[in-house]
Amino acid sequence: MKKLINGVDSVVPDALRGLAAAHPGLRVDVDNQIVLRASGARPGKVGLVSGGGSGHEPLHAGFVGYGMLDAACPGEIFTSPVPDQMIAASEAVNGGAGVLHIVKNYTGDVLNFEMAAELCAEEGVEVASVLVDDDVAVQDSLYTAGRRGTGATLFVEKIAGAMAETGAPLAEVTRVAEAVDARSRSFGVALSACTTPAAGKPTFDLKDTEVELGIGIHGEPGRARSAMRGARELVHTAMDAIDEDMPVSGDNLVMVNGMGGTPLIELYIAFAEVSDYLAGKGARAARSLVGNYVTSLDMQGFSITVCRLDDELTRLWDAPVETPGLRWGR
Amino acid sequence: MKKLINGVDSVVPDALRGLAAAHPGLRVDVDNQIVLRASGARPGKVGLVSGGGSGHEPLHAGFVGYGMLDAACPGEIFTSPVPDQMIAASEAVNGGAGVLHIVKNYTGDVLNFEMAAELCAEEGVEVASVLVDDDVAVQDSLYTAGRRGTGATLFVEKIAGAMAETGAPLAEVTRVAEAVDARSRSFGVALSACTTPAAGKPTFDLKDTEVELGIGIHGEPGRARSAMRGARELVHTAMDAIDEDMPVSGDNLVMVNGMGGTPLIELYIAFAEVSDYLAGKGARAARSLVGNYVTSLDMQGFSITVCRLDDELTRLWDAPVETPGLRWGR
């Protein structure tokens, strides 16, 4: 294992120090592993809090800032953050209009965010939660009852974040967050496993001639292992799985996401195939992202997330955003 | 070799099709491998053209758009584009105020851009050129006489691009482009080699316990091979090389760039060390980028580029930009 780290035990705090140094718009509590906007809570604005295991950067800490999250709670690598982080973050971002927890569907994250929400309520902080479960690959998985939450998390954070900036009440921000999840589907393909610093070896074995179809973002097994194929075939497998679950049509927000170790030039090749696939169904990618957004350390591979747009979601997607990982229009 | 491609021969056109599908603000001539702004040439504005081998994405095509390049000419993987591409691009972006060629110092690129400039001049298109040669690792290298051009290319494109948007004349745009190159230094470290689709195997051998210090962006040899070390030690090696060549001081624009296969969390760990190093010299990163910007396919590793800022360069860096790879303030 060769990793650009100082030690296995200091990966997350060392990275948070770097995040703080690079982004003066963030306030980073390295000791407690909480990332906030430097500008603080805005009175009357719903606060958005997310979090999850580290190793998926820029998710979540890279999406803290105007138009997206108010706070992120990074756990250790591929490990849920603890309720104390979530409570401290929720209290810090509460501007009196309540707080929305955006939770990827992994059992540890769900339990800890539930506990945090209960304790926040006892402290008088109103909390709503949205569960992101967009991955159509498998119904239950390692670490997860039900579908896993993956790429749609970014869409929920961006669109709910834009709604929160308008001063909308908690119920409205929650409604739009749930709408994004309900309209989004994802499917991932691994060309290689990832290596966590603590394990020091790949999380699973994959032959040089194989791919894992339906991979999870921690390397959890997918639907099947198959022979390596061309980009077109792999994209069709992913899009067919999405289309079977929610037939694609109309205007969509589409992300071709890199797992961390795949070159951008290959992600664009995949996007061309996604675009052609959609056209074949009379649909299109009206908005798109191509790049590394919801990663799995050094894994090679990609995921596709499709969100069926309507006018409201399109407008909120287009709204200004200013975070380390996503920035436009401001 | 596992790559997300349709075939070794169609990598660049397939990726350009994806670029076109994802970014309606670009006009992509897939057959001739030229990427332009969809808005066309602006009368009275200096046109900026760059280009080079593919495999370094988002460089260069990902930096076409408002506030940066007017056109990019991607060659095949790690192969210079040809003069015909450069001439067609230059003619397309010429708004009557001349064209600046931004050329990374590789012998093939230099010769082809020189030939293109001569032919443009014969056609009545005024062309100036800036040579980017920021890599302090080695004096001469595979493919290069003199220093290689690497990370500073992005800085030149951004800052000269902002100057061009003001309507400044060609001499002014050229002056600021040269100033950025003169004030910038880079050094790269490889943790792994990259694999070109055509070769199908790593471009060089690197043991599991080794790193290449001073790596080039095509996998060219650097200064030395050393034992793998921690992030702090590797960053110090890179920063010492930069500091020996141009002592760091004051306010700097600093990029910690991923080579394509390194997780973002590790790049932030490196940035923390760069920030500490600068503080130890009484300097700081007043502006920064952390991410994959000037890549080498799937190579694992990083490079650091430091540009000593002044008020003019800072203002131009901060100016609005809207490209696939860099976007803010508009």
Tab-separated table of N, CA and C in Angstrom, chain B residues 65-159:
chain	number	residue	atom	x	y	z
B	65	GLY	N	-13.576	28.321	-22.010
B	65	GLY	CA	-14.788	29.001	-21.575
B	65	GLY	C	-14.467	30.403	-21.116
B	66	TYR	N	-15.508	31.124	-20.707
B	66	TYR	CA	-15.336	32.506	-20.278
B	66	TYR	C	-14.225	32.626	-19.234
B	67	GLY	N	-13.313	33.538	-19.460
B	67	GLY	CA	-12.264	33.824	-18.481
B	67	GLY	C	-11.042	32.944	-18.586
B	68	MET	N	-11.062	31.984	-19.509
B	68	MET	CA	-9.863	31.167	-19.712
B	68	MET	C	-9.603	31.021	-21.213
B	69	LEU	N	-9.521	29.809	-21.696
B	69	LEU	CA	-9.174	29.620	-23.102
B	69	LEU	C	-10.351	29.881	-24.036
B	70	ASP	N	-9.998	30.244	-25.265
B	70	ASP	CA	-10.998	30.291	-26.337
B	70	ASP	C	-11.041	28.978	-27.098
B	71	ALA	N	-9.907	28.273	-27.112
B	71	ALA	CA	-9.869	26.996	-27.835
B	71	ALA	C	-8.790	26.093	-27.263
B	72	ALA	N	-9.037	24.805	-27.363
B	72	ALA	CA	-8.030	23.798	-27.016
B	72	ALA	C	-7.939	22.799	-28.150
B	73	CYS	N	-6.715	22.317	-28.381
B	73	CYS	CA	-6.455	21.318	-29.415
B	73	CYS	C	-5.885	20.088	-28.729
B	74	PRO	N	-6.710	19.093	-28.473
B	74	PRO	CA	-6.189	17.883	-27.845
B	74	PRO	C	-5.551	16.953	-28.876
B	75	GLY	N	-4.349	16.509	-28.580
B	75	GLY	CA	-3.718	15.480	-29.400
B	75	GLY	C	-4.151	14.109	-28.935
B	76	GLU	N	-3.571	13.085	-29.543
B	76	GLU	CA	-3.789	11.750	-29.010
B	76	GLU	C	-3.158	11.680	-27.614
B	77	ILE	N	-3.331	10.561	-26.928
B	77	ILE	CA	-2.805	10.440	-25.567
B	77	ILE	C	-1.290	10.687	-25.542
B	78	PHE	N	-0.885	11.663	-24.742
B	78	PHE	CA	0.528	12.005	-24.538
B	78	PHE	C	1.241	12.314	-25.863
B	79	THR	N	0.516	12.857	-26.830
B	79	THR	CA	1.070	13.135	-28.157
B	79	THR	C	0.656	14.543	-28.566
B	80	SER	N	1.592	15.304	-29.072
B	80	SER	CA	1.281	16.677	-29.470
B	80	SER	C	0.165	16.718	-30.514
B	81	PRO	N	-0.697	17.721	-30.410
B	81	PRO	CA	-1.611	17.975	-31.526
B	81	PRO	C	-0.794	18.423	-32.738
B	82	VAL	N	-1.443	18.475	-33.894
B	82	VAL	CA	-0.739	18.837	-35.125
B	82	VAL	C	-1.032	20.296	-35.473
B	83	PRO	N	-0.153	20.905	-36.303
B	83	PRO	CA	-0.335	22.321	-36.645
B	83	PRO	C	-1.712	22.629	-37.239
B	84	ASP	N	-2.276	21.715	-38.023
B	84	ASP	CA	-3.588	21.993	-38.615
B	84	ASP	C	-4.643	22.302	-37.560
B	85	GLN	N	-4.596	21.559	-36.451
B	85	GLN	CA	-5.546	21.834	-35.367
B	85	GLN	C	-5.346	23.239	-34.808
B	86	MET	N	-4.077	23.581	-34.609
B	86	MET	CA	-3.751	24.868	-33.998
B	86	MET	C	-4.122	26.029	-34.916
B	87	ILE	N	-3.919	25.822	-36.210
B	87	ILE	CA	-4.248	26.878	-37.180
B	87	ILE	C	-5.760	27.071	-37.233
B	88	ALA	N	-6.490	25.974	-37.336
B	88	ALA	CA	-7.947	26.081	-37.402
B	88	ALA	C	-8.488	26.741	-36.135
B	89	ALA	N	-7.935	26.350	-34.977
B	89	ALA	CA	-8.385	26.942	-33.707
B	89	ALA	C	-8.062	28.432	-33.673
B	90	SER	N	-6.869	28.789	-34.103
B	90	SER	CA	-6.442	30.190	-34.054
B	90	SER	C	-7.318	31.052	-34.954
B	91	GLU	N	-7.611	30.537	-36.132
B	91	GLU	CA	-8.468	31.304	-37.052
B	91	GLU	C	-9.875	31.443	-36.480
B	92	ALA	N	-10.348	30.379	-35.825
B	92	ALA	CA	-11.718	30.416	-35.284
B	92	ALA	C	-11.868	31.403	-34.136
B	93	VAL	N	-10.812	31.592	-33.351
B	93	VAL	CA	-10.938	32.446	-32.151
B	93	VAL	C	-10.423	33.860	-32.385
B	94	ASN	N	-9.896	34.125	-33.570
B	94	ASN	CA	-9.342	35.446	-33.823
B	94	ASN	C	-10.464	36.471	-33.969
B	95	GLY	N	-10.512	37.379	-33.012
B	95	GLY	CA	-11.505	38.451	-33.063
B	95	GLY	C	-10.893	39.737	-33.572
B	96	GLY	N	-9.734	39.608	-34.242
B	96	GLY	CA	-9.091	40.788	-34.820
B	96	GLY	C	-8.026	41.389	-33.923
B	97	ALA	N	-7.922	40.896	-32.685
B	97	ALA	CA	-6.935	41.437	-31.746
B	97	ALA	C	-5.752	40.501	-31.573
B	98	GLY	N	-5.715	39.453	-32.375
B	98	GLY	CA	-4.591	38.517	-32.287
B	98	GLY	C	-4.885	37.350	-31.372
B	99	VAL	N	-3.945	36.417	-31.385
B	99	VAL	CA	-4.130	35.151	-30.682
B	99	VAL	C	-2.871	34.837	-29.869
B	100	LEU	N	-3.077	34.377	-28.644
B	100	LEU	CA	-1.954	33.922	-27.832
B	100	LEU	C	-1.956	32.400	-27.768
B	101	HIS	N	-0.831	31.800	-28.146
B	101	HIS	CA	-0.640	30.359	-27.981
B	101	HIS	C	0.029	30.091	-26.633
B	102	ILE	N	-0.596	29.246	-25.851
B	102	ILE	CA	-0.012	28.853	-24.558
B	102	ILE	C	0.526	27.436	-24.731
B	103	VAL	N	1.848	27.314	-24.656
B	103	VAL	CA	2.537	26.090	-25.076
B	103	VAL	C	3.330	25.507	-23.908
B	104	LYS	N	3.027	24.293	-23.568
B	104	LYS	CA	3.833	23.607	-22.553
B	104	LYS	C	5.159	23.192	-23.205
B	105	ASN	N	6.230	23.293	-22.465
B	105	ASN	CA	7.546	23.033	-23.063
B	105	ASN	C	7.837	21.541	-23.238
B	106	TYR	N	7.319	21.003	-24.334
B	106	TYR	CA	7.685	19.675	-24.826
B	106	TYR	C	8.042	19.868	-26.289
B	107	THR	N	9.091	19.208	-26.727
B	107	THR	CA	9.648	19.522	-28.035
B	107	THR	C	8.610	19.426	-29.152
B	108	GLY	N	7.791	18.376	-29.128
B	108	GLY	CA	6.770	18.214	-30.161
B	108	GLY	C	5.766	19.359	-30.156
B	109	ASP	N	5.284	19.707	-28.988
B	109	ASP	CA	4.329	20.814	-28.880
B	109	ASP	C	4.944	22.112	-29.380
B	110	VAL	N	6.182	22.350	-28.971
B	110	VAL	CA	6.850	23.607	-29.330
B	110	VAL	C	7.004	23.712	-30.840
B	111	LEU	N	7.493	22.655	-31.464
B	111	LEU	CA	7.697	22.679	-32.925
B	111	LEU	C	6.380	22.868	-33.661
B	112	ASN	N	5.355	22.152	-33.232
B	112	ASN	CA	4.077	22.251	-33.935
B	112	ASN	C	3.407	23.607	-33.743
B	113	PHE	N	3.490	24.143	-32.525
B	113	PHE	CA	2.917	25.481	-32.310
B	113	PHE	C	3.714	26.538	-33.089
B	114	GLU	N	5.033	26.367	-33.200
B	114	GLU	CA	5.832	27.313	-33.986
B	114	GLU	C	5.420	27.297	-35.453
B	115	MET	N	5.260	26.092	-35.967
B	115	MET	CA	4.843	25.978	-37.369
B	115	MET	C	3.459	26.603	-37.569
B	116	ALA	N	2.569	26.331	-36.631
B	116	ALA	CA	1.217	26.894	-36.732
B	116	ALA	C	1.262	28.419	-36.669
B	117	ALA	N	2.091	28.949	-35.793
B	117	ALA	CA	2.180	30.412	-35.656
B	117	ALA	C	2.668	31.044	-36.952
B	118	GLU	N	3.652	30.400	-37.573
B	118	GLU	CA	4.179	30.933	-38.840
B	118	GLU	C	3.102	30.934	-39.925
B	119	LEU	N	2.374	29.844	-39.999
B	119	LEU	CA	1.336	29.748	-41.028
B	119	LEU	C	0.177	30.710	-40.736
B	120	CYS	N	-0.125	30.893	-39.462
B	120	CYS	CA	-1.158	31.876	-39.102
B	120	CYS	C	-0.725	33.276	-39.540
B	121	ALA	N	0.544	33.598	-39.289
B	121	ALA	CA	1.044	34.917	-39.651
B	121	ALA	C	0.901	35.142	-41.154
B	122	GLU	N	1.195	34.095	-41.917
B	122	GLU	CA	1.047	34.209	-43.379
B	122	GLU	C	-0.397	34.470	-43.778
B	123	GLU	N	-1.312	33.967	-42.954
B	123	GLU	CA	-2.746	34.180	-43.224
B	123	GLU	C	-3.246	35.494	-42.630
B	124	GLY	N	-2.329	36.229	-42.011
B	124	GLY	CA	-2.721	37.530	-41.473
B	124	GLY	C	-3.273	37.500	-40.065
B	125	VAL	N	-3.115	36.357	-39.370
B	125	VAL	CA	-3.533	36.281	-37.965
B	125	VAL	C	-2.305	36.529	-37.088
B	126	GLU	N	-2.358	37.586	-36.291
B	126	GLU	CA	-1.232	37.895	-35.420
B	126	GLU	C	-1.192	36.905	-34.255
B	127	VAL	N	-0.053	36.260	-34.069
B	127	VAL	CA	0.070	35.262	-33.008
B	127	VAL	C	1.274	35.582	-32.130
B	128	ALA	N	1.053	35.546	-30.822
B	128	ALA	CA	2.161	35.548	-29.860
B	128	ALA	C	2.136	34.204	-29.144
B	129	SER	N	3.274	33.834	-28.555
B	129	SER	CA	3.340	32.554	-27.860
B	129	SER	C	3.969	32.728	-26.496
B	130	VAL	N	3.480	31.973	-25.550
B	130	VAL	CA	4.148	31.902	-24.254
B	130	VAL	C	4.486	30.438	-23.988
B	131	LEU	N	5.719	30.227	-23.553
B	131	LEU	CA	6.185	28.879	-23.265
B	131	LEU	C	6.132	28.669	-21.757
B	132	VAL	N	5.468	27.613	-21.352
B	132	VAL	CA	5.363	27.325	-19.923
B	132	VAL	C	6.399	26.278	-19.552
B	133	ASP	N	7.259	26.611	-18.588
B	133	ASP	CA	8.368	25.705	-18.214
B	133	ASP	C	8.648	25.837	-16.724
B	134	ASP	N	7.699	25.398	-15.939
B	134	ASP	CA	7.707	25.634	-14.500
B	134	ASP	C	8.296	24.505	-13.672
B	135	ASP	N	8.531	23.348	-14.278
B	135	ASP	CA	8.884	22.159	-13.492
B	135	ASP	C	10.371	22.189	-13.153
B	136	VAL	N	10.691	22.346	-11.880
B	136	VAL	CA	12.091	22.508	-11.477
B	136	VAL	C	12.833	21.183	-11.363
B	137	ALA	N	12.127	20.071	-11.580
B	137	ALA	CA	12.723	18.767	-11.262
B	137	ALA	C	14.013	18.510	-12.038
B	138	VAL	N	13.954	18.696	-13.358
B	138	VAL	CA	15.123	18.394	-14.189
B	138	VAL	C	15.279	19.476	-15.256
B	139	GLN	N	16.512	19.653	-15.711
B	139	GLN	CA	16.775	20.685	-16.717
B	139	GLN	C	16.339	20.217	-18.104
B	140	ASP	N	16.726	19.012	-18.493
B	140	ASP	CA	16.247	18.422	-19.748
B	140	ASP	C	15.611	17.088	-19.413
B	141	SER	N	14.770	16.613	-20.306
B	141	SER	CA	14.022	15.404	-19.974
B	141	SER	C	13.617	14.710	-21.256
B	142	LEU	N	13.100	13.524	-21.100
B	142	LEU	CA	12.464	12.851	-22.216
B	142	LEU	C	11.475	13.842	-22.851
B	143	TYR	N	11.517	14.026	-24.144
B	143	TYR	CA	10.590	14.892	-24.902
B	143	TYR	C	10.844	16.386	-24.729
B	144	THR	N	11.794	16.789	-23.892
B	144	THR	CA	11.899	18.206	-23.553
B	144	THR	C	13.333	18.692	-23.514
B	145	ALA	N	13.588	19.808	-24.175
B	145	ALA	CA	14.826	20.551	-23.956
B	145	ALA	C	14.486	21.698	-23.025
B	146	GLY	N	15.192	21.772	-21.901
B	146	GLY	CA	14.843	22.764	-20.887
B	146	GLY	C	13.840	22.177	-19.920
B	147	ARG	N	13.226	23.054	-19.169
B	147	ARG	CA	12.287	22.588	-18.147
B	147	ARG	C	10.932	22.241	-18.745
B	148	ARG	N	10.292	21.267	-18.156
B	148	ARG	CA	8.965	20.855	-18.613
B	148	ARG	C	7.897	21.840	-18.142
B	149	GLY	N	6.844	21.912	-18.902
B	149	GLY	CA	5.688	22.723	-18.497
B	149	GLY	C	4.650	21.829	-17.852
B	150	THR	N	4.221	22.177	-16.646
B	150	THR	CA	3.237	21.331	-15.960
B	150	THR	C	2.130	22.198	-15.344
B	151	GLY	N	2.046	22.209	-14.034
B	151	GLY	CA	0.902	22.829	-13.339
B	151	GLY	C	0.708	24.303	-13.626
B	152	ALA	N	1.793	25.044	-13.865
B	152	ALA	CA	1.645	26.485	-14.085
B	152	ALA	C	0.829	26.789	-15.334
B	153	THR	N	0.697	25.805	-16.212
B	153	THR	CA	-0.115	26.017	-17.416
B	153	THR	C	-1.525	26.471	-17.053
B	154	LEU	N	-2.089	25.836	-16.051
B	154	LEU	CA	-3.428	26.225	-15.599
B	154	LEU	C	-3.423	27.679	-15.112
B	155	PHE	N	-2.403	28.045	-14.351
B	155	PHE	CA	-2.339	29.423	-13.839
B	155	PHE	C	-2.224	30.414	-15.005
B	156	VAL	N	-1.392	30.091	-15.986
B	156	VAL	CA	-1.222	30.973	-17.144
B	156	VAL	C	-2.551	31.112	-17.887
B	157	GLU	N	-3.223	29.988	-18.098
B	157	GLU	CA	-4.483	30.028	-18.838
B	157	GLU	C	-5.536	30.853	-18.100
B	158	LYS	N	-5.590	30.695	-16.777
B	158	LYS	CA	-6.602	31.429	-15.998
B	158	LYS	C	-6.297	32.923	-15.965
B	159	ILE	N	-5.067	33.257	-15.696
B	159	ILE	CA	-4.718	34.672	-15.481
B	159	ILE	C	-4.640	35.430	-16.802
